[in-house]
Amino acid sequence: QKEVEQNSGPLSVPEGAIASLNCTYSDRGSQSFFWYRQYSGKSPELIMSIYSNGDKEDGRFTAQLNKASQYVSLLIRDSQPSDSATYLCARGASGGSYIPTFGRGTSLIVHP
Amino acid sequence: NAGVTQTPKFQVLKTGQSMTLQCAQDMNHNSMYWYRQDPGMGLRLIYYSASEGTTDKGEVPNGYNVSRLNKREFSLRLESAAPSQTSVYFCASSEAGSGGGGAQYFGPGTRLLVL
């Protein structure tokens, strides 16, 4: 079982809407979580990190972490066509391991 | 700051040929990683180096070797390329302190085609 699960999508939203991307994880010892954006043909780019329960906002992006329910989410407000990409959720290494775990990503399509 | 750089950007090999993918980072990160990404498979870890002087296998190490040349540089070698190694290869470095839990920063990737 993959430790970090994401719906592969595609998730299609209209321009200006809120896009909600979700991720669940199985390792209760995880302390750090990250969201990466990957445009087609490009490398993953870090867009958000979150370490504590609750919300973390950065511009149009909000990351949410609920450790009790073991899920992480990313909200993108006022979605733009330029947000169309694959979004990877990742759990940072924990328990003495140096190996992080990535989900397979959710494809987001923002249509005009 | 260039971040993480990789060379070459593209490479075509014939089965059985060898090559080395180069990676360098200028962020003073301790940990460095090599991934491959194939359609529908996500990122798969090939090898990593938690710190200078150490290397360890990841999920898919067969057919590859690595060298952590110094704190900045981490190379990946294919001794005898096979078509199954056709992929996009990403190098990453991590700001992790102890425990490796930090964010990863990726290079632009190397697209490898093995005929």
mmCIF file of C-alpha atoms in Angstrom:
data_model
loop_
_atom_site.group_PDB
_atom_site.id
_atom_site.type_symbol
_atom_site.label_atom_id
_atom_site.label_comp_id
_atom_site.label_asym_id
_atom_site.label_seq_id
_atom_site.Cartn_x
_atom_site.Cartn_y
_atom_site.Cartn_z
ATOM 1 C CA GLN A 1 0.000 0.000 0.000
ATOM 2 C CA LYS A 2 1.329 3.371 -1.039
ATOM 3 C CA GLU A 3 1.884 5.464 2.075
ATOM 4 C CA VAL A 4 0.640 8.680 0.486
ATOM 5 C CA GLU A 5 -2.549 8.470 -1.539
ATOM 6 C CA GLN A 6 -3.952 10.996 -3.975
ATOM 7 C CA ASN A 7 -6.774 10.862 -6.461
ATOM 8 C CA SER A 8 -5.119 10.953 -9.868
ATOM 9 C CA GLY A 9 -7.898 13.080 -11.364
ATOM 10 C CA PRO A 10 -8.117 14.941 -13.536
ATOM 11 C CA LEU A 11 -9.830 17.517 -11.390
ATOM 12 C CA SER A 12 -11.458 20.063 -13.654
ATOM 13 C CA VAL A 13 -12.546 23.447 -12.296
ATOM 14 C CA PRO A 14 -13.637 26.666 -13.994
ATOM 15 C CA GLU A 15 -11.446 29.740 -13.878
ATOM 16 C CA GLY A 16 -12.020 31.706 -10.684
ATOM 17 C CA ALA A 17 -13.245 28.721 -8.680
ATOM 18 C CA ILE A 18 -11.620 27.097 -5.665
ATOM 19 C CA ALA A 19 -9.678 23.931 -6.465
ATOM 20 C CA SER A 20 -9.462 21.440 -3.611
ATOM 21 C CA LEU A 21 -6.771 18.775 -3.722
ATOM 22 C CA ASN A 22 -6.630 16.053 -1.117
ATOM 23 C CA CYS A 23 -4.075 13.597 0.167
ATOM 24 C CA THR A 24 -4.117 10.910 2.855
ATOM 25 C CA TYR A 25 -1.172 9.224 4.530
ATOM 26 C CA SER A 26 -0.695 6.136 6.637
ATOM 27 C CA ASP A 27 2.344 6.889 8.836
ATOM 28 C CA ARG A 28 1.134 8.537 12.049
ATOM 29 C CA GLY A 29 4.721 9.494 12.883
ATOM 30 C CA SER A 30 4.947 11.916 9.958
ATOM 31 C CA GLN A 31 5.758 15.463 10.989
ATOM 32 C CA SER A 32 6.217 17.352 7.746
ATOM 33 C CA PHE A 33 4.144 17.610 4.602
ATOM 34 C CA PHE A 34 4.688 19.305 1.290
ATOM 35 C CA TRP A 35 2.856 20.202 -1.877
ATOM 36 C CA TYR A 36 4.693 20.373 -5.175
ATOM 37 C CA ARG A 37 3.440 21.628 -8.518
ATOM 38 C CA GLN A 38 4.693 19.942 -11.664
ATOM 39 C CA TYR A 39 3.972 21.377 -15.079
ATOM 40 C CA SER A 40 4.064 18.987 -18.000
ATOM 41 C CA GLY A 41 7.659 18.325 -19.013
ATOM 42 C CA LYS A 42 9.077 20.155 -16.003
ATOM 43 C CA SER A 43 10.403 19.208 -12.602
ATOM 44 C CA PRO A 44 8.416 19.359 -9.341
ATOM 45 C CA GLU A 45 8.458 22.752 -7.657
ATOM 46 C CA LEU A 46 7.804 23.209 -3.944
ATOM 47 C CA ILE A 47 4.795 25.454 -3.343
ATOM 48 C CA MET A 48 3.751 24.774 0.255
ATOM 49 C CA SER A 49 5.050 23.106 3.376
ATOM 50 C CA ILE A 50 3.076 22.442 6.549
ATOM 51 C CA TYR A 51 4.141 20.994 9.869
ATOM 52 C CA SER A 52 1.332 21.738 12.331
ATOM 53 C CA ASN A 53 -2.359 20.970 12.464
ATOM 54 C CA GLY A 54 -4.521 23.662 10.952
ATOM 55 C CA ASP A 55 -4.280 25.976 7.985
ATOM 56 C CA LYS A 56 -1.321 27.712 6.400
ATOM 57 C CA GLU A 57 -1.959 30.391 3.818
ATOM 58 C CA ASP A 58 0.376 31.750 1.164
ATOM 59 C CA GLY A 59 -1.229 34.001 -1.409
ATOM 60 C CA ARG A 60 -3.931 32.046 -3.241
ATOM 61 C CA PHE A 61 -2.767 28.761 -1.708
ATOM 62 C CA THR A 62 -3.904 27.279 1.600
ATOM 63 C CA ALA A 63 -2.533 24.037 2.963
ATOM 64 C CA GLN A 64 -4.525 22.189 5.601
ATOM 65 C CA LEU A 65 -3.234 19.458 7.868
ATOM 66 C CA ASN A 66 -5.270 17.172 10.111
ATOM 67 C CA LYS A 67 -2.987 14.693 11.827
ATOM 68 C CA ALA A 68 -5.793 12.939 13.695
ATOM 69 C CA SER A 69 -7.521 12.087 10.421
ATOM 70 C CA GLN A 70 -4.230 11.736 8.554
ATOM 71 C CA TYR A 71 -5.031 13.991 5.652
ATOM 72 C CA VAL A 72 -3.489 16.978 3.985
ATOM 73 C CA SER A 73 -5.226 19.250 1.531
ATOM 74 C CA LEU A 74 -4.355 22.119 -0.763
ATOM 75 C CA LEU A 75 -6.867 24.795 -1.671
ATOM 76 C CA ILE A 76 -6.233 27.076 -4.618
ATOM 77 C CA ARG A 77 -8.454 30.132 -4.603
ATOM 78 C CA ASP A 78 -9.329 32.095 -7.739
ATOM 79 C CA SER A 79 -7.938 29.302 -9.909
ATOM 80 C CA GLN A 80 -6.255 30.381 -13.133
ATOM 81 C CA PRO A 81 -5.519 28.412 -16.304
ATOM 82 C CA SER A 82 -1.838 28.778 -15.359
ATOM 83 C CA ASP A 83 -2.555 26.618 -12.291
ATOM 84 C CA SER A 84 -3.206 23.657 -14.588
ATOM 85 C CA ALA A 85 -0.557 21.132 -13.581
ATOM 86 C CA THR A 86 -0.047 17.964 -11.576
ATOM 87 C CA TYR A 87 0.119 18.507 -7.824
ATOM 88 C CA LEU A 88 2.211 16.118 -5.764
ATOM 89 C CA CYS A 89 1.634 15.592 -2.073
ATOM 90 C CA ALA A 90 4.632 14.412 -0.055
ATOM 91 C CA ARG A 91 5.345 13.274 3.457
ATOM 92 C CA GLY A 92 8.746 14.191 4.789
ATOM 93 C CA ALA A 93 11.054 11.496 6.065
ATOM 94 C CA SER A 94 10.528 10.521 9.675
ATOM 95 C CA GLY A 95 11.680 8.067 12.308
ATOM 96 C CA GLY A 96 15.361 8.312 11.382
ATOM 97 C CA SER A 97 14.781 7.585 7.694
ATOM 98 C CA TYR A 98 15.959 10.053 5.088
ATOM 99 C CA ILE A 99 13.399 8.876 2.541
ATOM 100 C CA PRO A 100 10.349 11.033 1.871
ATOM 101 C CA THR A 101 7.222 9.587 0.286
ATOM 102 C CA PHE A 102 5.460 11.136 -2.667
ATOM 103 C CA GLY A 103 1.947 10.573 -3.852
ATOM 104 C CA ARG A 104 1.439 9.948 -7.553
ATOM 105 C CA GLY A 105 -0.111 13.339 -8.018
ATOM 106 C CA THR A 106 -3.453 14.864 -8.949
ATOM 107 C CA SER A 107 -3.879 16.432 -12.355
ATOM 108 C CA LEU A 108 -5.656 19.797 -12.178
ATOM 109 C CA ILE A 109 -7.234 21.418 -15.207
ATOM 110 C CA VAL A 110 -8.503 24.970 -14.909
ATOM 111 C CA HIS A 111 -10.662 25.832 -17.894
ATOM 112 C CA PRO A 112 -11.491 29.391 -18.979
ATOM 113 C CA ASN B 1 21.849 30.805 -6.663
ATOM 114 C CA ALA B 2 21.442 28.226 -9.400
ATOM 115 C CA GLY B 3 19.732 25.765 -7.005
ATOM 116 C CA VAL B 4 20.016 22.225 -8.345
ATOM 117 C CA THR B 5 21.571 21.735 -11.764
ATOM 118 C CA GLN B 6 21.677 18.594 -13.875
ATOM 119 C CA THR B 7 23.554 17.617 -17.001
ATOM 120 C CA PRO B 8 22.832 16.566 -19.635
ATOM 121 C CA LYS B 9 19.250 17.680 -20.372
ATOM 122 C CA PHE B 10 18.696 15.001 -23.004
ATOM 123 C CA GLN B 11 20.522 11.833 -23.917
ATOM 124 C CA VAL B 12 19.993 8.987 -26.342
ATOM 125 C CA LEU B 13 21.873 5.769 -25.675
ATOM 126 C CA LYS B 14 22.078 2.413 -27.326
ATOM 127 C CA THR B 15 21.488 -0.700 -25.252
ATOM 128 C CA GLY B 16 24.666 -1.606 -23.398
ATOM 129 C CA GLN B 17 26.206 1.851 -23.452
ATOM 130 C CA SER B 18 27.166 3.561 -20.231
ATOM 131 C CA MET B 19 26.736 7.126 -19.057
ATOM 132 C CA THR B 20 26.883 9.314 -15.979
ATOM 133 C CA LEU B 21 24.272 11.869 -15.029
ATOM 134 C CA GLN B 22 25.673 14.803 -13.109
ATOM 135 C CA CYS B 23 23.969 16.785 -10.384
ATOM 136 C CA ALA B 24 25.155 19.721 -8.314
ATOM 137 C CA GLN B 25 23.505 21.937 -5.708
ATOM 138 C CA ASP B 26 24.611 25.247 -4.270
ATOM 139 C CA MET B 27 22.215 25.407 -1.307
ATOM 140 C CA ASN B 28 24.588 23.745 1.165
ATOM 141 C CA HIS B 29 22.147 20.873 1.641
ATOM 142 C CA ASN B 30 23.338 17.703 3.307
ATOM 143 C CA SER B 31 21.022 15.235 1.586
ATOM 144 C CA MET B 32 20.763 14.495 -2.117
ATOM 145 C CA TYR B 33 18.529 12.134 -4.090
ATOM 146 C CA TRP B 34 18.087 10.548 -7.503
ATOM 147 C CA TYR B 35 14.581 9.757 -8.766
ATOM 148 C CA ARG B 36 13.148 8.440 -11.960
ATOM 149 C CA GLN B 37 9.680 9.362 -13.170
ATOM 150 C CA ASP B 38 7.721 7.264 -15.617
ATOM 151 C CA PRO B 39 4.167 7.871 -16.856
ATOM 152 C CA GLY B 40 1.644 6.604 -14.326
ATOM 153 C CA MET B 41 4.346 5.551 -11.858
ATOM 154 C CA GLY B 42 5.086 8.738 -9.994
ATOM 155 C CA LEU B 43 8.509 9.498 -8.577
ATOM 156 C CA ARG B 44 10.571 6.473 -7.629
ATOM 157 C CA LEU B 45 13.712 6.807 -5.538
ATOM 158 C CA ILE B 46 16.800 5.201 -7.045
ATOM 159 C CA TYR B 47 19.528 6.149 -4.556
ATOM 160 C CA TYR B 48 20.075 8.811 -1.964
ATOM 161 C CA SER B 49 22.898 10.280 0.056
ATOM 162 C CA ALA B 50 21.952 11.411 3.536
ATOM 163 C CA SER B 51 25.232 13.258 3.918
ATOM 164 C CA GLU B 52 28.626 13.576 2.286
ATOM 165 C CA GLY B 53 30.364 10.213 2.332
ATOM 166 C CA THR B 54 27.229 8.067 2.528
ATOM 167 C CA THR B 55 24.961 6.551 -0.097
ATOM 168 C CA ASP B 56 22.011 4.180 0.204
ATOM 169 C CA LYS B 57 19.661 2.309 -2.074
ATOM 170 C CA GLY B 58 16.167 3.476 -2.681
ATOM 171 C CA GLU B 59 13.194 1.702 -4.177
ATOM 172 C CA VAL B 60 14.644 0.889 -7.626
ATOM 173 C CA PRO B 61 18.485 0.732 -7.447
ATOM 174 C CA ASN B 62 19.137 -2.153 -9.852
ATOM 175 C CA GLY B 63 21.211 -1.141 -12.859
ATOM 176 C CA TYR B 64 22.476 2.064 -11.272
ATOM 177 C CA ASN B 65 25.397 3.245 -9.189
ATOM 178 C CA VAL B 66 25.998 6.558 -7.483
ATOM 179 C CA SER B 67 28.872 8.652 -6.196
ATOM 180 C CA ARG B 68 28.670 11.477 -3.701
ATOM 181 C CA LEU B 69 31.705 13.339 -4.918
ATOM 182 C CA ASN B 70 31.527 16.091 -2.289
ATOM 183 C CA LYS B 71 28.804 17.993 -0.482
ATOM 184 C CA ARG B 72 27.674 19.707 -3.704
ATOM 185 C CA GLU B 73 27.790 16.891 -6.242
ATOM 186 C CA PHE B 74 25.960 13.580 -6.576
ATOM 187 C CA SER B 75 26.268 11.562 -9.784
ATOM 188 C CA LEU B 76 24.246 8.639 -11.130
ATOM 189 C CA ARG B 77 25.851 6.059 -13.396
ATOM 190 C CA LEU B 78 24.260 3.580 -15.752
ATOM 191 C CA GLU B 79 26.894 0.934 -16.453
ATOM 192 C CA SER B 80 25.022 -0.928 -19.189
ATOM 193 C CA ALA B 81 21.894 0.878 -20.282
ATOM 194 C CA ALA B 82 18.709 -1.061 -20.978
ATOM 195 C CA PRO B 83 15.481 0.101 -22.679
ATOM 196 C CA SER B 84 13.720 -0.240 -19.292
ATOM 197 C CA GLN B 85 15.869 2.659 -18.087
ATOM 198 C CA THR B 86 14.236 5.035 -20.537
ATOM 199 C CA SER B 87 12.823 7.643 -18.212
ATOM 200 C CA VAL B 88 13.104 11.145 -16.860
ATOM 201 C CA TYR B 89 15.673 11.411 -14.088
ATOM 202 C CA PHE B 90 15.476 14.050 -11.388
ATOM 203 C CA CYS B 91 18.088 14.956 -8.854
ATOM 204 C CA ALA B 92 16.939 16.627 -5.644
ATOM 205 C CA SER B 93 18.514 18.036 -2.543
ATOM 206 C CA SER B 94 16.969 18.489 0.852
ATOM 207 C CA GLU B 95 17.252 21.113 3.519
ATOM 208 C CA ALA B 96 16.729 18.397 6.111
ATOM 209 C CA GLY B 97 18.640 18.460 9.316
ATOM 210 C CA SER B 98 18.539 15.276 11.317
ATOM 211 C CA GLY B 99 15.879 12.805 10.251
ATOM 212 C CA GLY B 100 15.601 13.970 6.660
ATOM 213 C CA GLY B 101 12.205 15.587 7.046
ATOM 214 C CA GLY B 102 12.795 18.724 5.048
ATOM 215 C CA ALA B 103 11.497 19.865 1.712
ATOM 216 C CA GLN B 104 13.131 18.714 -1.483
ATOM 217 C CA TYR B 105 14.360 20.942 -4.275
ATOM 218 C CA PHE B 106 14.536 19.427 -7.713
ATOM 219 C CA GLY B 107 16.797 19.907 -10.685
ATOM 220 C CA PRO B 108 15.352 20.385 -14.186
ATOM 221 C CA GLY B 109 15.701 16.705 -15.089
ATOM 222 C CA THR B 110 17.461 14.562 -17.653
ATOM 223 C CA ARG B 111 15.397 12.875 -20.344
ATOM 224 C CA LEU B 112 17.001 9.582 -21.276
ATOM 225 C CA LEU B 113 16.050 7.371 -24.184
ATOM 226 C CA VAL B 114 17.651 3.944 -24.466
ATOM 227 C CA LEU B 115 17.248 2.288 -27.840
#
